[in-house]
GROMACS .gro file of C-alpha atoms in nm:
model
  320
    1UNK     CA    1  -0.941   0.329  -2.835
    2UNK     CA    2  -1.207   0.133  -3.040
    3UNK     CA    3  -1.553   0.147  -2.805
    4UNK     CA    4  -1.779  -0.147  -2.826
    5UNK     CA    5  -2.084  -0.266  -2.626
    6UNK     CA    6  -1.864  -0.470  -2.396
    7UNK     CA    7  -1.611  -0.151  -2.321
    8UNK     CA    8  -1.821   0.212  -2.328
    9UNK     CA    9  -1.601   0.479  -2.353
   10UNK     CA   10  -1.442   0.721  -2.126
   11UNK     CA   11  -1.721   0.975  -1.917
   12UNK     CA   12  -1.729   1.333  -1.914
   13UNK     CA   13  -1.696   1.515  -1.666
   14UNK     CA   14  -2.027   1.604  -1.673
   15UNK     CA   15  -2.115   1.244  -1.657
   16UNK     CA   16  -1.879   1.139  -1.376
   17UNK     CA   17  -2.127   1.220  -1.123
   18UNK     CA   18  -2.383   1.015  -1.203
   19UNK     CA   19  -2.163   0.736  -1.311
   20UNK     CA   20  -1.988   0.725  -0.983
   21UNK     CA   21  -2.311   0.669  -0.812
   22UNK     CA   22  -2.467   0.431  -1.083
   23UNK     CA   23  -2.100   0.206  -1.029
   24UNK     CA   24  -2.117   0.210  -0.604
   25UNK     CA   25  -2.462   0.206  -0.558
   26UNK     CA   26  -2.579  -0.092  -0.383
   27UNK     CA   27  -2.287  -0.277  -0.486
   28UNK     CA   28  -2.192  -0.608  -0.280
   29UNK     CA   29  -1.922  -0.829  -0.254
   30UNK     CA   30  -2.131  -1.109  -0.455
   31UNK     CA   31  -2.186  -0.843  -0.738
   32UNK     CA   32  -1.789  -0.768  -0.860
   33UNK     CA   33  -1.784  -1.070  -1.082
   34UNK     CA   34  -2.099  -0.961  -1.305
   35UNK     CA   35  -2.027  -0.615  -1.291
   36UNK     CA   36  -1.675  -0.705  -1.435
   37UNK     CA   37  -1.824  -0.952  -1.763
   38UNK     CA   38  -2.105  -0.697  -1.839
   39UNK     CA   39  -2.034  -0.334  -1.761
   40UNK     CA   40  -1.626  -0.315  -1.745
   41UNK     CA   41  -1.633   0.027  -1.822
   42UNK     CA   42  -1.788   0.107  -1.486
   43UNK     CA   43  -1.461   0.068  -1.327
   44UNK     CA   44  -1.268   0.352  -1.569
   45UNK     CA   45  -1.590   0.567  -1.505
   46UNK     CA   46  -1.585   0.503  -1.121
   47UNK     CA   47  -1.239   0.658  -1.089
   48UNK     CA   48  -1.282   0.930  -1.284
   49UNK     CA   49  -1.582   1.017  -1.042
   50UNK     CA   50  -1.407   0.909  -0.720
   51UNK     CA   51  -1.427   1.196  -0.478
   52UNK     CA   52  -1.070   1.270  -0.357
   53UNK     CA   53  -0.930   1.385  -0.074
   54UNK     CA   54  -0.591   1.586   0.007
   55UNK     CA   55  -0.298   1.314   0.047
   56UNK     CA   56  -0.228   1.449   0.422
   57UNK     CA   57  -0.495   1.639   0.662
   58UNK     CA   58  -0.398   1.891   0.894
   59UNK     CA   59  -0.221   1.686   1.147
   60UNK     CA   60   0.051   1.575   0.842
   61UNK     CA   61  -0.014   1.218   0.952
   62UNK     CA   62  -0.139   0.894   0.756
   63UNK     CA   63  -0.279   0.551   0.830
   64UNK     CA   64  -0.287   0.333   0.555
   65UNK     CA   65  -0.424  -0.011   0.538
   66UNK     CA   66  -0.202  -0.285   0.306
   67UNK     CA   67  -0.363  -0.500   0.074
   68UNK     CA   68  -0.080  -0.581  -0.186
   69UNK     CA   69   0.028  -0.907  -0.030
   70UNK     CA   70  -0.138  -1.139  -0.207
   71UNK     CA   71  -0.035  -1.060  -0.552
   72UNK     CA   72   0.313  -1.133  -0.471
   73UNK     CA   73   0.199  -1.509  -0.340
   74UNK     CA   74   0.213  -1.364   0.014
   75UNK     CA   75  -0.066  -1.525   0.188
   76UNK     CA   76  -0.040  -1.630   0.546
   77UNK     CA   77  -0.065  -1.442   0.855
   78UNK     CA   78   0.078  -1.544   1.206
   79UNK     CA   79   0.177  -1.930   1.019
   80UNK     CA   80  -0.201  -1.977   0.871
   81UNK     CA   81  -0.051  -2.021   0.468
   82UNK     CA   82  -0.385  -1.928   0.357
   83UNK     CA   83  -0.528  -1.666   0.534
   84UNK     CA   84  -0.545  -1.455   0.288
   85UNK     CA   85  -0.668  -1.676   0.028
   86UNK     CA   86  -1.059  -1.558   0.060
   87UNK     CA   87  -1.088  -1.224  -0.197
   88UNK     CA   88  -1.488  -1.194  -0.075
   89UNK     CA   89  -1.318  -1.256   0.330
   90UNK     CA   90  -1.043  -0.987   0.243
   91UNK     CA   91  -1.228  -0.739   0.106
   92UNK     CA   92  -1.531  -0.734   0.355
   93UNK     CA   93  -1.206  -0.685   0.627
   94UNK     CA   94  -1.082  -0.406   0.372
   95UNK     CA   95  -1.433  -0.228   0.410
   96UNK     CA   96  -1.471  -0.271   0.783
   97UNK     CA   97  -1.143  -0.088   0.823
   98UNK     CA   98  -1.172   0.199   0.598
   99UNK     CA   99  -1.541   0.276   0.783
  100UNK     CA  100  -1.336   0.358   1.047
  101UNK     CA  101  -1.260   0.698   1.167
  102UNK     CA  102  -0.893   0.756   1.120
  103UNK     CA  103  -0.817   0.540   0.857
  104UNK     CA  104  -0.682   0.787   0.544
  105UNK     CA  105  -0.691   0.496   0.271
  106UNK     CA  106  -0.553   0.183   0.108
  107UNK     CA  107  -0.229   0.032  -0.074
  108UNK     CA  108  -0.316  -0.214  -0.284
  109UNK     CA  109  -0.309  -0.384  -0.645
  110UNK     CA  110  -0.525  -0.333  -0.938
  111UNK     CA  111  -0.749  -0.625  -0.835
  112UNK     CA  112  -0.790  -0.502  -0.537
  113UNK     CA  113  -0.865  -0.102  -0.568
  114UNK     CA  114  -1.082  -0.202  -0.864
  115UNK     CA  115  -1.302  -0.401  -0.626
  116UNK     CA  116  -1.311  -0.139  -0.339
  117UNK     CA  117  -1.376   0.137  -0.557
  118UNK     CA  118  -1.658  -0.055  -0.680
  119UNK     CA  119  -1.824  -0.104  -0.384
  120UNK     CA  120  -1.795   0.272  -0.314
  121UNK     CA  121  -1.527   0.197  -0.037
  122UNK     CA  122  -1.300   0.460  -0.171
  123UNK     CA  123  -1.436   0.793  -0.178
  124UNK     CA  124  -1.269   1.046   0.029
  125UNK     CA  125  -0.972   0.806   0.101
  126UNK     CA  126  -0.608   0.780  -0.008
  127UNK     CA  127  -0.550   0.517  -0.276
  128UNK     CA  128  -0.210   0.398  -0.301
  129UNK     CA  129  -0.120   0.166  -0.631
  130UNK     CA  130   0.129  -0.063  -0.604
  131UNK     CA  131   0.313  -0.117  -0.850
  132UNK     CA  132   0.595  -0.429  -0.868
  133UNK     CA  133   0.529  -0.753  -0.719
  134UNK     CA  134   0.682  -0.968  -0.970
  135UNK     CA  135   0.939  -1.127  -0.678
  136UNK     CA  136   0.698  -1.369  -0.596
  137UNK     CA  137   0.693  -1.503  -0.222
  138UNK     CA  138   0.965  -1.847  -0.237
  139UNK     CA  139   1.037  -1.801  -0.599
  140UNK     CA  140   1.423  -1.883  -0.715
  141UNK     CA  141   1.351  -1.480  -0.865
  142UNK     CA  142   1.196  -1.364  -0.600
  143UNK     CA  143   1.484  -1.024  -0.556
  144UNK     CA  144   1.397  -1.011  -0.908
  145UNK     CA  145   1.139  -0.744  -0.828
  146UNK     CA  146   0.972  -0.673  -1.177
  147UNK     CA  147   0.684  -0.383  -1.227
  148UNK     CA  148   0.402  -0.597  -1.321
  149UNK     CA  149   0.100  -0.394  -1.162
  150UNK     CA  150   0.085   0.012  -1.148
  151UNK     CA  151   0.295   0.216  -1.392
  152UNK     CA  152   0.291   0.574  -1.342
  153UNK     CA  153   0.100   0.658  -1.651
  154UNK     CA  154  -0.174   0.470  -1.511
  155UNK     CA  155  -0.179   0.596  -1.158
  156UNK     CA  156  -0.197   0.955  -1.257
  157UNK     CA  157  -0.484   0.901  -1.547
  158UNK     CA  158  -0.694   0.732  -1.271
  159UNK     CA  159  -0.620   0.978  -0.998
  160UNK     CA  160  -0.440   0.725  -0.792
  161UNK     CA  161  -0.250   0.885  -0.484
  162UNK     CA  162   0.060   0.710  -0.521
  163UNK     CA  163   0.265   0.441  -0.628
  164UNK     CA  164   0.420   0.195  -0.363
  165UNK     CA  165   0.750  -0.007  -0.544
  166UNK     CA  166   0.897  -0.276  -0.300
  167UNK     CA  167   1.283  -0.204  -0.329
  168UNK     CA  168   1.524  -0.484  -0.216
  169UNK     CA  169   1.877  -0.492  -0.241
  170UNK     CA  170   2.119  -0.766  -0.218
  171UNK     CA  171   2.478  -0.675  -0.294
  172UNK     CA  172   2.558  -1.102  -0.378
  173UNK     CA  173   2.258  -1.068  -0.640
  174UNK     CA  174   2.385  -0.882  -0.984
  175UNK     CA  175   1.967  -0.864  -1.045
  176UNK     CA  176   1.937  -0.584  -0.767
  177UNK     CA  177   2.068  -0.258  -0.989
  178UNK     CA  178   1.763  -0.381  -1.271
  179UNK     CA  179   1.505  -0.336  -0.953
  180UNK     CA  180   1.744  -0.010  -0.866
  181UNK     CA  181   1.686   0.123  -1.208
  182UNK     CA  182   1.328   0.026  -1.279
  183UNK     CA  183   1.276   0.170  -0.910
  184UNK     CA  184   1.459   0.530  -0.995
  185UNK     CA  185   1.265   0.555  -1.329
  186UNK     CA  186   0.953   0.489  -1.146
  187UNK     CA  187   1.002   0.772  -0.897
  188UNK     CA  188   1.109   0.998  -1.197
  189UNK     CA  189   0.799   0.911  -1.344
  190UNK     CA  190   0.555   0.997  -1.052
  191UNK     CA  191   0.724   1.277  -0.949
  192UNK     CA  192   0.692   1.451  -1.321
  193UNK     CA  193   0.329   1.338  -1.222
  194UNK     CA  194   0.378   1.532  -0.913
  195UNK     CA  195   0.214   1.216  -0.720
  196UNK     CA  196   0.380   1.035  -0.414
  197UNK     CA  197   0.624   0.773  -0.490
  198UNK     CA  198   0.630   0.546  -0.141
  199UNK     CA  199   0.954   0.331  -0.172
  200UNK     CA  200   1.002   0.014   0.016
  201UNK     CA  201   1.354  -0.038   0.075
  202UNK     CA  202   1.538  -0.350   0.224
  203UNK     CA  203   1.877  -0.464   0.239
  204UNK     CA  204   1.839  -0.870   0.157
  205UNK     CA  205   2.009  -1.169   0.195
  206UNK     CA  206   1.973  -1.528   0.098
  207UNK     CA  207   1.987  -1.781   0.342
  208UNK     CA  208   1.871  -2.134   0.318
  209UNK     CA  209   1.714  -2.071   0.040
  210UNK     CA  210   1.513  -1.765   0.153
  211UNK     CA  211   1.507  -1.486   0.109
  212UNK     CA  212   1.544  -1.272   0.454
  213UNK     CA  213   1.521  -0.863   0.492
  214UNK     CA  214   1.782  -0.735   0.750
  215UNK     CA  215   1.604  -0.605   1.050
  216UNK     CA  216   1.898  -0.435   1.230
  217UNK     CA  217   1.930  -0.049   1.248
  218UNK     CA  218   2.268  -0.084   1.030
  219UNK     CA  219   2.119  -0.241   0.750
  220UNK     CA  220   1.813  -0.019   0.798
  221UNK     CA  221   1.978   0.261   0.785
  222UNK     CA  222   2.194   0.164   0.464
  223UNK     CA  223   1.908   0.094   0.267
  224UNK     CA  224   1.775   0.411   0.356
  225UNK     CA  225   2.021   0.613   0.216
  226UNK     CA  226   2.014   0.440  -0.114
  227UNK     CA  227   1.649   0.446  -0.114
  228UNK     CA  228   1.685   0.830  -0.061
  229UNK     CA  229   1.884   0.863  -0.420
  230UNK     CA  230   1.665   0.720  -0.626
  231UNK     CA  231   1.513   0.891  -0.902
  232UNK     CA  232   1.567   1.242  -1.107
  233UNK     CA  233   1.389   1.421  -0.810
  234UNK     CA  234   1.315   1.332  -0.410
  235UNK     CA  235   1.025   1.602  -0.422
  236UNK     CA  236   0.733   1.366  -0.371
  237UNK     CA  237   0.960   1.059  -0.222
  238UNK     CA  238   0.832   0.888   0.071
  239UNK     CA  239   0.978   0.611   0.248
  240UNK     CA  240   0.798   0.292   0.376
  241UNK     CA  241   1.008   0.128   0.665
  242UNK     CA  242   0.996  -0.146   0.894
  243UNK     CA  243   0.997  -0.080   1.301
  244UNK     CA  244   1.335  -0.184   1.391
  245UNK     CA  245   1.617  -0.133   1.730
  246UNK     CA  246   1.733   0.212   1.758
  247UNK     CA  247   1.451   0.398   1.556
  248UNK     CA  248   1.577   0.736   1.679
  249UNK     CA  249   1.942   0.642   1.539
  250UNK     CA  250   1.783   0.487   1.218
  251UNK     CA  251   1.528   0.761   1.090
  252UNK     CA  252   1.794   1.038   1.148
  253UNK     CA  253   1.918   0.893   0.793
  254UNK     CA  254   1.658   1.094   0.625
  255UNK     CA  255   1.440   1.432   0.584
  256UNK     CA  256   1.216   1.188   0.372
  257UNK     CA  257   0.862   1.159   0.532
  258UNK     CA  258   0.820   0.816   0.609
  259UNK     CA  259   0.540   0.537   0.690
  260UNK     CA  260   0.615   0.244   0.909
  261UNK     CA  261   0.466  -0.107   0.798
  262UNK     CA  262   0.306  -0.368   0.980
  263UNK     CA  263   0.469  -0.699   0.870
  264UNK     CA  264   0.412  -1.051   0.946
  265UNK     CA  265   0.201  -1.002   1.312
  266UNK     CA  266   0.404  -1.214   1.582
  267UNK     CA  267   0.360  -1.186   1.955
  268UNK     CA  268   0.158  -1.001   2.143
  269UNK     CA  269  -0.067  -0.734   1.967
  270UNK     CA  270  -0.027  -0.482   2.314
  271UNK     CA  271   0.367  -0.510   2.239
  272UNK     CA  272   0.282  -0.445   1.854
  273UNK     CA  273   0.091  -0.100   1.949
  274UNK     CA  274   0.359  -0.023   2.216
  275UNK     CA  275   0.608  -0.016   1.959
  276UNK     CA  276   0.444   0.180   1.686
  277UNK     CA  277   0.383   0.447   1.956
  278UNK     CA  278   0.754   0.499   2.074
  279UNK     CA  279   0.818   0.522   1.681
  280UNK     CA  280   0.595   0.786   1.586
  281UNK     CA  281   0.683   1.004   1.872
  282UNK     CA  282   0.974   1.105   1.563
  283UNK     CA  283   0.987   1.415   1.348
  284UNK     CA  284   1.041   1.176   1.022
  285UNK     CA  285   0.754   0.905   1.079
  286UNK     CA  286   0.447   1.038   0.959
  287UNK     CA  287   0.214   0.739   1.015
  288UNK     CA  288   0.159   0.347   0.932
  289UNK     CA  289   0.097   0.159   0.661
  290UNK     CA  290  -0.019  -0.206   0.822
  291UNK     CA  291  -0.221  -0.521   0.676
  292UNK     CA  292  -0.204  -0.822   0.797
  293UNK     CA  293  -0.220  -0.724   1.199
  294UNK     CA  294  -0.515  -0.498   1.133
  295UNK     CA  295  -0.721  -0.715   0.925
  296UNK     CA  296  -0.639  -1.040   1.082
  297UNK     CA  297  -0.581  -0.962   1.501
  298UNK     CA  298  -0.591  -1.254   1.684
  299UNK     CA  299  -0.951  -1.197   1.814
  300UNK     CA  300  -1.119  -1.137   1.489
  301UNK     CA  301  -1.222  -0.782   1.593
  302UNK     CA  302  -1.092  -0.569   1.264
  303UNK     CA  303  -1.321  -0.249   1.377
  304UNK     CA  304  -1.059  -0.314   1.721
  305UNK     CA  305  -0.748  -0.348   1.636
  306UNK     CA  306  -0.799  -0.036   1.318
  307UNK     CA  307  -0.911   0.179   1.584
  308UNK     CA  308  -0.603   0.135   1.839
  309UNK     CA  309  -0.368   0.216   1.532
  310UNK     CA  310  -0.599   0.515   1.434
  311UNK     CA  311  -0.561   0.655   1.756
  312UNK     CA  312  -0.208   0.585   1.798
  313UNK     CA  313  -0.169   0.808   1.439
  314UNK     CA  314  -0.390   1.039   1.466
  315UNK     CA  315  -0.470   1.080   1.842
  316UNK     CA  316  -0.742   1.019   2.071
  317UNK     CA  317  -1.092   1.156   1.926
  318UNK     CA  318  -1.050   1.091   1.528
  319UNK     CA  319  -1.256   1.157   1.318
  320UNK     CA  320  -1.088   1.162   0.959
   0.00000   0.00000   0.00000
């Protein structure tokens, strides 16, 4: 590629160093905007000089924090339609929670790991890419799930951990088997990458106009196994699944190490953590992946509600 003042080429290794710390240092919220019109470049050096981390410690549990919502038009939280609508509000909730002990990393877009990883936020944590939100929130398309962030390619040049692809299936919708196929060549692609491919599966239907995921363990449990098949190899496949009835029942339908997520906070946050505990009492669940009720808990304490889900993955006494 062409360099030019605006665009400085690729660092050395030798160079990464010092080019990490030149692109974190001192870096605010306020700051992203003129660090992105003058010095782009700074954000390709950054991740070549991120310090990484292994993808699982020695407990073989994960806590992830979501931040991928938005770029699919997904902004509320608990009814508020705008919640998430503040990128300088978000991301200082994004930094509070990876300061805390226990928290392994992030899964988020482009836009958003760019900005974290500039203000040095991501060193020695987990950075999941994801990588299709083209089925925007309400759209007439919205199954239509397209890859419009990550590709593979891109996740292991920058030394991404992994690349998140929200599956849906709806067997009255002739559109699911293109998100089946571009789903199967993405896990083909990571795993020649030999990089974690975190699949989101959810049997859907339309009703009223919406689209709704089925939350029963049936449904669950369906999309599970055709989650499982995707892709030339299941080698670095994990799942990403939703706390539903019957959990014991539901995750024996795989060997597949899987994440539970978060969703849509409703009711009571005690009931919330009670539930994630019960779930990750099994073999298969290997930790969360949660947004919305750690960044946004009803009392505003972030530094809280990430530390009750820490503990609840990792234990009492973390200090990952």
């Amino acid at each position: 590629m062409t360099t030019t003042q605006h665009e400085p080429a690729a660092p050395t290794a030798s160079t990464a160093s010092t080019a990490s710390t030149a692109s974190t240092a001192s870096v605010r919220v306020a700051d992203l905007t003129e660090i992105r019109v003058r010095e782009p470049g700074r954000i390709a050096a950054a991740w070549a000089a991120r310090r990484r981390r292994p993808l699982v410690r020695e407990d073989g549990r994960m806590l992830l924090v979501a931040a991928d919502h938005p770029a699919r038009g997904a902004l509320g939280v608990r009814g508020a339609g705008a919640a998430m609508a503040s990128r300088s509000d978000l991301l200082e909730r994004l930094v509070t929670a990876l300061q805390r002990p226990g928290v392994d990393g992030v899964l988020g877009t482009p836009d958003v790991l760019d900005d974290l990883l500039l203000l040095g936020a991501l060193d020695d944590k987990v950075a999941i890419g994801s990588m299709n939100r083209g089925g925007l929130q309400g759209a007439s398309f919205e199954l239509d799930d397209r890859f419009t962030a990550y590709t593979a390619d891109e996740i292991a040049a920058r030394g991404i951990d992994g690349g998140k692809m929200l599956t849906r299936i709806c067997l009255d919708d002739p559109g699911t088997v293109a998100t089946l196929e571009a789903s199967a060549d993405a896990v083909t692609a990571l795993a020649e990458h030999r990089v974690m491919a975190m699949v989101e599966p959810f049997l859907s239907t339309r009703e009223g106009g919406r689209v709704v995921n089925q939350l029963d363990p049936d449904s669950t449990i369906k999309s599970i196994h055709i989650a499982a098949g995707l892709g030339a190899s299941s080698a670095y496949t994990w799942l990403k699944l939703p706390v539903v009835d019957e959990l014991d029942r539901v995750m024996d339908a795989t060997t597949l190490p899987t994440l539970l997520l978060g969703g849509d906070p409703q009711g009571d946050p005690q009931d919330t953590y009670a539930s994630w505990g019960h779930a990750l009492d099994l073999p298969a669940v290997r930790g969360l992946v949660v947004g919305r009720a750690l960044l946004f808990p009803p009392d505003g304490d972030v530094a809280a509600a990430v530390d009750i889900a820490a503990g609840l993955v990792h234990g009492s006494g973390v200090s990952a």
